Amino acid sequence: EAQVTQNPRYLITVTGKKLTVTCSQNMNHEYMSWYRQDPGLGLRQIYYSMNVEVTDKGDVPEGYKVSRKEKRNFPLILESPSPNQTSLYFCATAPYPPSFIGELFFGEGSRLTVL
Amino acid sequence: EDQVTQSPEALRLQEGESSSLNCSYTVSGLRGLFWYRQDPGKGPEFLFTLYSAGEEKEKERLKATLTKKESFLHITAPKPEDSATYLCAVQETSGSRLTFGEGTQLTVNP
């Protein structure tokens, strides 16, 4: 079954404690991306990756890092989380960059609360 | 800067009552416009891609249309299981990113 798997699904943490949200896909997709979803602001892109070792900033990259060492994995790293990073995070993948990146497969989401 | 505006923010329908959702966009050149459905607590699910003005796509009770400035998602004789938030996104020709609208929350009452 085609899947985009995120972990953890729910996390409550404290300001400054480094955390990583993992994303793994089994569809051999080249394009992977991270979004955050906030009420009144919609889905905003954090980082994206066109292929292994190729990453680029999205619209709201501040406070986040990513890496793409393997095709299937695209972890999101919060080095020093702050309360304004409390949000619902989605990992998404697409098979044919750059032409059809709009046909995204999304993970189930990771709800992060930073106290 | 690309902009996507969806209206209304929320729509409540009775089962069988057809209606339309709107997605207005501003983009320098359109590569594609995309519709998604999002259920509570889930990730968005891709529905349609529209590439050029005049194009239409259909899936069950949903039909998406595209003009040069906006797209409509028509829902014919909706059922309660059509209740969800519907998201619209655009990709410009020179870009490799999507810009999403804030969505329309649709509730269909039995």
PDB file of C-alpha atoms in Angstrom:
ATOM      1  CA  GLU A   1       0.000   0.000   0.000  1.00  0.00           C
ATOM      2  CA  ALA A   2       1.283   3.433  -1.008  1.00  0.00           C
ATOM      3  CA  GLN A   3       2.058   5.396   2.132  1.00  0.00           C
ATOM      4  CA  VAL A   4       3.582   8.548   3.522  1.00  0.00           C
ATOM      5  CA  THR A   5       4.349   7.848   7.180  1.00  0.00           C
ATOM      6  CA  GLN A   6       5.021  10.560   9.724  1.00  0.00           C
ATOM      7  CA  ASN A   7       6.212  10.143  13.294  1.00  0.00           C
ATOM      8  CA  PRO A   8       5.339  11.159  15.872  1.00  0.00           C
ATOM      9  CA  ARG A   9       1.670  11.873  15.179  1.00  0.00           C
ATOM     10  CA  TYR A  10       1.337  13.884  18.388  1.00  0.00           C
ATOM     11  CA  LEU A  11       4.003  15.567  20.472  1.00  0.00           C
ATOM     12  CA  ILE A  12       4.033  18.003  23.353  1.00  0.00           C
ATOM     13  CA  THR A  13       7.435  19.462  24.103  1.00  0.00           C
ATOM     14  CA  VAL A  14       9.054  22.452  25.767  1.00  0.00           C
ATOM     15  CA  THR A  15      10.805  25.469  24.352  1.00  0.00           C
ATOM     16  CA  GLY A  16      14.362  24.772  23.257  1.00  0.00           C
ATOM     17  CA  LYS A  17      14.275  20.982  23.301  1.00  0.00           C
ATOM     18  CA  LYS A  18      15.447  19.742  19.908  1.00  0.00           C
ATOM     19  CA  LEU A  19      13.077  17.434  18.092  1.00  0.00           C
ATOM     20  CA  THR A  20      12.810  15.608  14.784  1.00  0.00           C
ATOM     21  CA  VAL A  21       9.662  14.700  12.900  1.00  0.00           C
ATOM     22  CA  THR A  22      10.319  11.844  10.519  1.00  0.00           C
ATOM     23  CA  CYS A  23       8.732  11.299   7.123  1.00  0.00           C
ATOM     24  CA  SER A  24       9.093   8.133   5.097  1.00  0.00           C
ATOM     25  CA  GLN A  25       7.496   7.178   1.762  1.00  0.00           C
ATOM     26  CA  ASN A  26       7.345   3.836  -0.046  1.00  0.00           C
ATOM     27  CA  MET A  27       6.359   5.136  -3.509  1.00  0.00           C
ATOM     28  CA  ASN A  28       9.838   5.937  -4.834  1.00  0.00           C
ATOM     29  CA  HIS A  29       8.806   9.590  -5.287  1.00  0.00           C
ATOM     30  CA  GLU A  30      11.525  12.100  -6.030  1.00  0.00           C
ATOM     31  CA  TYR A  31       9.781  15.187  -4.647  1.00  0.00           C
ATOM     32  CA  MET A  32       9.162  15.571  -0.910  1.00  0.00           C
ATOM     33  CA  SER A  33       7.982  18.574   1.035  1.00  0.00           C
ATOM     34  CA  TRP A  34       6.976  19.778   4.487  1.00  0.00           C
ATOM     35  CA  TYR A  35       3.979  22.000   5.201  1.00  0.00           C
ATOM     36  CA  ARG A  36       2.511  23.509   8.316  1.00  0.00           C
ATOM     37  CA  GLN A  37      -1.197  24.178   8.661  1.00  0.00           C
ATOM     38  CA  ASP A  38      -2.494  26.891  10.962  1.00  0.00           C
ATOM     39  CA  PRO A  39      -6.027  28.259  11.407  1.00  0.00           C
ATOM     40  CA  GLY A  40      -6.559  31.329   9.250  1.00  0.00           C
ATOM     41  CA  LEU A  41      -3.263  30.837   7.429  1.00  0.00           C
ATOM     42  CA  GLY A  42      -3.850  27.629   5.522  1.00  0.00           C
ATOM     43  CA  LEU A  43      -1.084  25.325   4.342  1.00  0.00           C
ATOM     44  CA  ARG A  44       2.340  26.925   4.078  1.00  0.00           C
ATOM     45  CA  GLN A  45       5.422  25.248   2.716  1.00  0.00           C
ATOM     46  CA  ILE A  46       8.469  24.984   4.971  1.00  0.00           C
ATOM     47  CA  TYR A  47      11.048  23.145   2.860  1.00  0.00           C
ATOM     48  CA  TYR A  48      11.028  20.935  -0.193  1.00  0.00           C
ATOM     49  CA  SER A  49      13.379  18.525  -1.914  1.00  0.00           C
ATOM     50  CA  MET A  50      13.476  17.717  -5.610  1.00  0.00           C
ATOM     51  CA  ASN A  51      15.762  14.729  -5.107  1.00  0.00           C
ATOM     52  CA  VAL A  52      18.384  13.219  -2.844  1.00  0.00           C
ATOM     53  CA  GLU A  53      20.805  15.836  -1.482  1.00  0.00           C
ATOM     54  CA  VAL A  54      18.750  18.653  -3.074  1.00  0.00           C
ATOM     55  CA  THR A  55      16.698  20.796  -0.691  1.00  0.00           C
ATOM     56  CA  ASP A  56      15.314  24.307  -0.863  1.00  0.00           C
ATOM     57  CA  LYS A  57      13.428  26.761   1.307  1.00  0.00           C
ATOM     58  CA  GLY A  58       9.707  27.195   1.071  1.00  0.00           C
ATOM     59  CA  ASP A  59       7.710  30.128   2.337  1.00  0.00           C
ATOM     60  CA  VAL A  60       8.314  29.733   6.082  1.00  0.00           C
ATOM     61  CA  PRO A  61      11.703  28.020   6.642  1.00  0.00           C
ATOM     62  CA  GLU A  62      12.850  29.981   9.716  1.00  0.00           C
ATOM     63  CA  GLY A  63      13.499  27.752  12.719  1.00  0.00           C
ATOM     64  CA  TYR A  64      13.517  24.522  10.709  1.00  0.00           C
ATOM     65  CA  LYS A  65      16.102  22.296   9.068  1.00  0.00           C
ATOM     66  CA  VAL A  66      15.765  19.350   6.735  1.00  0.00           C
ATOM     67  CA  SER A  67      17.982  16.743   5.140  1.00  0.00           C
ATOM     68  CA  ARG A  68      17.525  14.320   2.250  1.00  0.00           C
ATOM     69  CA  LYS A  69      20.174  11.632   2.481  1.00  0.00           C
ATOM     70  CA  GLU A  70      17.951   8.875   1.131  1.00  0.00           C
ATOM     71  CA  LYS A  71      15.164   9.029  -1.410  1.00  0.00           C
ATOM     72  CA  ARG A  72      12.522   7.637   0.931  1.00  0.00           C
ATOM     73  CA  ASN A  73      13.193   9.803   4.028  1.00  0.00           C
ATOM     74  CA  PHE A  74      12.854  13.533   4.614  1.00  0.00           C
ATOM     75  CA  PRO A  75      13.078  14.439   8.316  1.00  0.00           C
ATOM     76  CA  LEU A  76      12.084  17.855   9.666  1.00  0.00           C
ATOM     77  CA  ILE A  77      14.316  19.128  12.450  1.00  0.00           C
ATOM     78  CA  LEU A  78      13.430  21.805  14.975  1.00  0.00           C
ATOM     79  CA  GLU A  79      16.753  22.684  16.621  1.00  0.00           C
ATOM     80  CA  SER A  80      15.275  24.971  19.281  1.00  0.00           C
ATOM     81  CA  PRO A  81      11.480  24.852  19.151  1.00  0.00           C
ATOM     82  CA  SER A  82       9.476  27.901  20.182  1.00  0.00           C
ATOM     83  CA  PRO A  83       5.759  28.268  20.939  1.00  0.00           C
ATOM     84  CA  ASN A  84       5.117  29.869  17.519  1.00  0.00           C
ATOM     85  CA  GLN A  85       6.037  26.520  15.980  1.00  0.00           C
ATOM     86  CA  THR A  86       2.991  24.925  17.558  1.00  0.00           C
ATOM     87  CA  SER A  87       1.150  23.675  14.510  1.00  0.00           C
ATOM     88  CA  LEU A  88      -0.073  20.731  12.457  1.00  0.00           C
ATOM     89  CA  TYR A  89       2.701  19.493  10.174  1.00  0.00           C
ATOM     90  CA  PHE A  90       2.309  17.534   6.969  1.00  0.00           C
ATOM     91  CA  CYS A  91       4.835  15.738   4.834  1.00  0.00           C
ATOM     92  CA  ALA A  92       3.893  15.423   1.157  1.00  0.00           C
ATOM     93  CA  THR A  93       5.409  13.682  -1.861  1.00  0.00           C
ATOM     94  CA  ALA A  94       4.984  13.789  -5.631  1.00  0.00           C
ATOM     95  CA  PRO A  95       6.295  11.522  -8.378  1.00  0.00           C
ATOM     96  CA  TYR A  96       7.225  13.865 -11.220  1.00  0.00           C
ATOM     97  CA  PRO A  97       9.036  17.064 -10.326  1.00  0.00           C
ATOM     98  CA  PRO A  98       8.806  19.784 -11.292  1.00  0.00           C
ATOM     99  CA  SER A  99       5.865  19.606 -13.656  1.00  0.00           C
ATOM    100  CA  PHE A 100       3.260  17.860 -11.551  1.00  0.00           C
ATOM    101  CA  ILE A 101       4.158  18.646  -8.006  1.00  0.00           C
ATOM    102  CA  GLY A 102       0.589  19.738  -7.415  1.00  0.00           C
ATOM    103  CA  GLU A 103      -0.547  16.119  -7.337  1.00  0.00           C
ATOM    104  CA  LEU A 104       0.712  15.552  -3.847  1.00  0.00           C
ATOM    105  CA  PHE A 105       0.362  12.573  -1.543  1.00  0.00           C
ATOM    106  CA  PHE A 106       0.113  13.749   2.056  1.00  0.00           C
ATOM    107  CA  GLY A 107       0.933  12.011   5.283  1.00  0.00           C
ATOM    108  CA  GLU A 108      -1.526  11.842   8.170  1.00  0.00           C
ATOM    109  CA  GLY A 109      -0.017  14.827   9.940  1.00  0.00           C
ATOM    110  CA  SER A 110       1.953  15.488  13.125  1.00  0.00           C
ATOM    111  CA  ARG A 111       0.407  17.751  15.714  1.00  0.00           C
ATOM    112  CA  LEU A 112       3.134  19.545  17.627  1.00  0.00           C
ATOM    113  CA  THR A 113       2.650  21.644  20.746  1.00  0.00           C
ATOM    114  CA  VAL A 114       5.561  23.672  22.111  1.00  0.00           C
ATOM    115  CA  LEU A 115       5.075  24.955  25.667  1.00  0.00           C
TER     116      LEU A 115
ATOM    117  CA  GLU B   1       3.356  36.951  -5.410  1.00  0.00           C
ATOM    118  CA  ASP B   2       0.844  34.171  -6.051  1.00  0.00           C
ATOM    119  CA  GLN B   3      -2.462  34.526  -4.269  1.00  0.00           C
ATOM    120  CA  VAL B   4      -5.307  32.089  -3.808  1.00  0.00           C
ATOM    121  CA  THR B   5      -8.623  33.072  -2.214  1.00  0.00           C
ATOM    122  CA  GLN B   6     -11.396  30.604  -1.531  1.00  0.00           C
ATOM    123  CA  SER B   7     -15.016  31.417  -0.804  1.00  0.00           C
ATOM    124  CA  PRO B   8     -17.124  30.941   1.105  1.00  0.00           C
ATOM    125  CA  GLU B   9     -15.109  30.049   4.211  1.00  0.00           C
ATOM    126  CA  ALA B  10     -17.867  27.697   5.298  1.00  0.00           C
ATOM    127  CA  LEU B  11     -20.926  26.291   3.563  1.00  0.00           C
ATOM    128  CA  ARG B  12     -23.746  24.290   5.030  1.00  0.00           C
ATOM    129  CA  LEU B  13     -26.021  22.358   2.665  1.00  0.00           C
ATOM    130  CA  GLN B  14     -28.896  19.969   2.971  1.00  0.00           C
ATOM    131  CA  GLU B  15     -28.431  16.565   1.393  1.00  0.00           C
ATOM    132  CA  GLY B  16     -29.264  16.868  -2.306  1.00  0.00           C
ATOM    133  CA  GLU B  17     -28.826  20.653  -2.384  1.00  0.00           C
ATOM    134  CA  SER B  18     -26.310  21.423  -5.142  1.00  0.00           C
ATOM    135  CA  SER B  19     -23.876  24.329  -4.854  1.00  0.00           C
ATOM    136  CA  SER B  20     -20.457  25.609  -5.889  1.00  0.00           C
ATOM    137  CA  LEU B  21     -17.224  26.542  -4.159  1.00  0.00           C
ATOM    138  CA  ASN B  22     -15.011  29.269  -5.567  1.00  0.00           C
ATOM    139  CA  CYS B  23     -11.243  29.578  -5.875  1.00  0.00           C
ATOM    140  CA  SER B  24      -9.897  32.889  -7.203  1.00  0.00           C
ATOM    141  CA  TYR B  25      -6.232  33.076  -8.049  1.00  0.00           C
ATOM    142  CA  THR B  26      -3.555  35.535  -9.082  1.00  0.00           C
ATOM    143  CA  VAL B  27      -0.488  34.077 -10.712  1.00  0.00           C
ATOM    144  CA  SER B  28       1.901  35.303 -13.378  1.00  0.00           C
ATOM    145  CA  GLY B  29       1.476  32.154 -15.437  1.00  0.00           C
ATOM    146  CA  LEU B  30      -0.510  29.092 -14.473  1.00  0.00           C
ATOM    147  CA  ARG B  31       1.064  25.666 -14.694  1.00  0.00           C
ATOM    148  CA  GLY B  32      -1.761  23.985 -12.859  1.00  0.00           C
ATOM    149  CA  LEU B  33      -4.630  24.446 -10.421  1.00  0.00           C
ATOM    150  CA  PHE B  34      -5.306  21.634  -7.968  1.00  0.00           C
ATOM    151  CA  TRP B  35      -8.248  20.684  -5.776  1.00  0.00           C
ATOM    152  CA  TYR B  36      -7.911  18.671  -2.596  1.00  0.00           C
ATOM    153  CA  ARG B  37     -10.299  17.281  -0.002  1.00  0.00           C
ATOM    154  CA  GLN B  38      -9.301  17.252   3.669  1.00  0.00           C
ATOM    155  CA  ASP B  39     -11.170  15.330   6.354  1.00  0.00           C
ATOM    156  CA  PRO B  40     -10.748  16.323  10.020  1.00  0.00           C
ATOM    157  CA  GLY B  41      -7.490  15.028  11.452  1.00  0.00           C
ATOM    158  CA  LYS B  42      -6.250  13.781   8.082  1.00  0.00           C
ATOM    159  CA  GLY B  43      -3.897  14.948   5.375  1.00  0.00           C
ATOM    160  CA  PRO B  44      -5.330  16.489   2.210  1.00  0.00           C
ATOM    161  CA  GLU B  45      -6.326  14.078  -0.539  1.00  0.00           C
ATOM    162  CA  PHE B  46      -5.743  15.041  -4.163  1.00  0.00           C
ATOM    163  CA  LEU B  47      -8.884  15.352  -6.324  1.00  0.00           C
ATOM    164  CA  PHE B  48      -8.241  17.180  -9.621  1.00  0.00           C
ATOM    165  CA  THR B  49      -5.698  18.980 -11.757  1.00  0.00           C
ATOM    166  CA  LEU B  50      -6.795  21.690 -14.207  1.00  0.00           C
ATOM    167  CA  TYR B  51      -4.303  23.129 -16.665  1.00  0.00           C
ATOM    168  CA  SER B  52      -6.060  25.614 -18.911  1.00  0.00           C
ATOM    169  CA  ALA B  53      -9.132  27.828 -19.067  1.00  0.00           C
ATOM    170  CA  GLY B  54     -12.205  25.950 -20.200  1.00  0.00           C
ATOM    171  CA  GLU B  55     -11.045  22.638 -18.837  1.00  0.00           C
ATOM    172  CA  GLU B  56     -13.409  20.527 -16.731  1.00  0.00           C
ATOM    173  CA  LYS B  57     -12.846  17.420 -14.606  1.00  0.00           C
ATOM    174  CA  GLU B  58     -15.458  15.216 -12.922  1.00  0.00           C
ATOM    175  CA  LYS B  59     -15.441  12.660 -10.163  1.00  0.00           C
ATOM    176  CA  GLU B  60     -18.677  11.267  -8.788  1.00  0.00           C
ATOM    177  CA  ARG B  61     -20.698  14.261  -7.536  1.00  0.00           C
ATOM    178  CA  LEU B  62     -17.847  16.732  -8.022  1.00  0.00           C
ATOM    179  CA  LYS B  63     -17.016  18.755 -11.101  1.00  0.00           C
ATOM    180  CA  ALA B  64     -14.154  21.244 -11.280  1.00  0.00           C
ATOM    181  CA  THR B  65     -13.979  24.011 -13.872  1.00  0.00           C
ATOM    182  CA  LEU B  66     -11.348  26.619 -14.678  1.00  0.00           C
ATOM    183  CA  THR B  67     -11.335  30.136 -16.100  1.00  0.00           C
ATOM    184  CA  LYS B  68      -8.430  32.553 -16.409  1.00  0.00           C
ATOM    185  CA  LYS B  69      -9.092  33.994 -12.966  1.00  0.00           C
ATOM    186  CA  GLU B  70     -10.950  31.393 -10.962  1.00  0.00           C
ATOM    187  CA  SER B  71     -11.991  27.808 -10.532  1.00  0.00           C
ATOM    188  CA  PHE B  72     -15.256  26.378  -9.307  1.00  0.00           C
ATOM    189  CA  LEU B  73     -15.914  23.094  -7.598  1.00  0.00           C
ATOM    190  CA  HIS B  74     -19.512  22.168  -8.297  1.00  0.00           C
ATOM    191  CA  ILE B  75     -21.144  19.667  -5.980  1.00  0.00           C
ATOM    192  CA  THR B  76     -24.251  18.017  -7.379  1.00  0.00           C
ATOM    193  CA  ALA B  77     -26.765  16.397  -5.027  1.00  0.00           C
ATOM    194  CA  PRO B  78     -24.278  16.192  -2.161  1.00  0.00           C
ATOM    195  CA  LYS B  79     -24.365  13.516   0.515  1.00  0.00           C
ATOM    196  CA  PRO B  80     -23.251  13.766   4.157  1.00  0.00           C
ATOM    197  CA  GLU B  81     -20.034  11.904   3.269  1.00  0.00           C
ATOM    198  CA  ASP B  82     -19.053  14.850   1.070  1.00  0.00           C
ATOM    199  CA  SER B  83     -18.595  16.907   4.235  1.00  0.00           C
ATOM    200  CA  ALA B  84     -14.954  18.004   4.378  1.00  0.00           C
ATOM    201  CA  THR B  85     -12.724  20.994   3.822  1.00  0.00           C
ATOM    202  CA  TYR B  86     -11.941  21.568   0.150  1.00  0.00           C
ATOM    203  CA  LEU B  87      -8.603  23.160  -0.662  1.00  0.00           C
ATOM    204  CA  CYS B  88      -7.446  24.820  -3.850  1.00  0.00           C
ATOM    205  CA  ALA B  89      -3.782  25.326  -4.823  1.00  0.00           C
ATOM    206  CA  VAL B  90      -1.932  26.834  -7.759  1.00  0.00           C
ATOM    207  CA  GLN B  91       1.484  26.298  -9.268  1.00  0.00           C
ATOM    208  CA  GLU B  92       2.943  28.940 -11.540  1.00  0.00           C
ATOM    209  CA  THR B  93       4.808  28.039 -14.702  1.00  0.00           C
ATOM    210  CA  SER B  94       8.198  29.174 -13.451  1.00  0.00           C
ATOM    211  CA  GLY B  95       7.828  27.853  -9.928  1.00  0.00           C
ATOM    212  CA  SER B  96       8.331  24.626  -8.120  1.00  0.00           C
ATOM    213  CA  ARG B  97       6.038  25.429  -5.210  1.00  0.00           C
ATOM    214  CA  LEU B  98       2.332  25.371  -4.559  1.00  0.00           C
ATOM    215  CA  THR B  99       0.302  28.189  -3.044  1.00  0.00           C
ATOM    216  CA  PHE B 100      -2.751  26.966  -1.162  1.00  0.00           C
ATOM    217  CA  GLY B 101      -5.960  28.752  -0.331  1.00  0.00           C
ATOM    218  CA  GLU B 102      -7.400  28.555   3.167  1.00  0.00           C
ATOM    219  CA  GLY B 103     -10.150  26.218   2.134  1.00  0.00           C
ATOM    220  CA  THR B 104     -13.942  25.974   2.267  1.00  0.00           C
ATOM    221  CA  GLN B 105     -15.418  23.898   5.050  1.00  0.00           C
ATOM    222  CA  LEU B 106     -18.433  22.063   3.629  1.00  0.00           C
ATOM    223  CA  THR B 107     -21.054  20.465   5.843  1.00  0.00           C
ATOM    224  CA  VAL B 108     -23.838  18.407   4.292  1.00  0.00           C
ATOM    225  CA  ASN B 109     -26.705  17.653   6.624  1.00  0.00           C
ATOM    226  CA  PRO B 110     -28.878  14.555   6.147  1.00  0.00           C
TER     227      PRO B 110
END
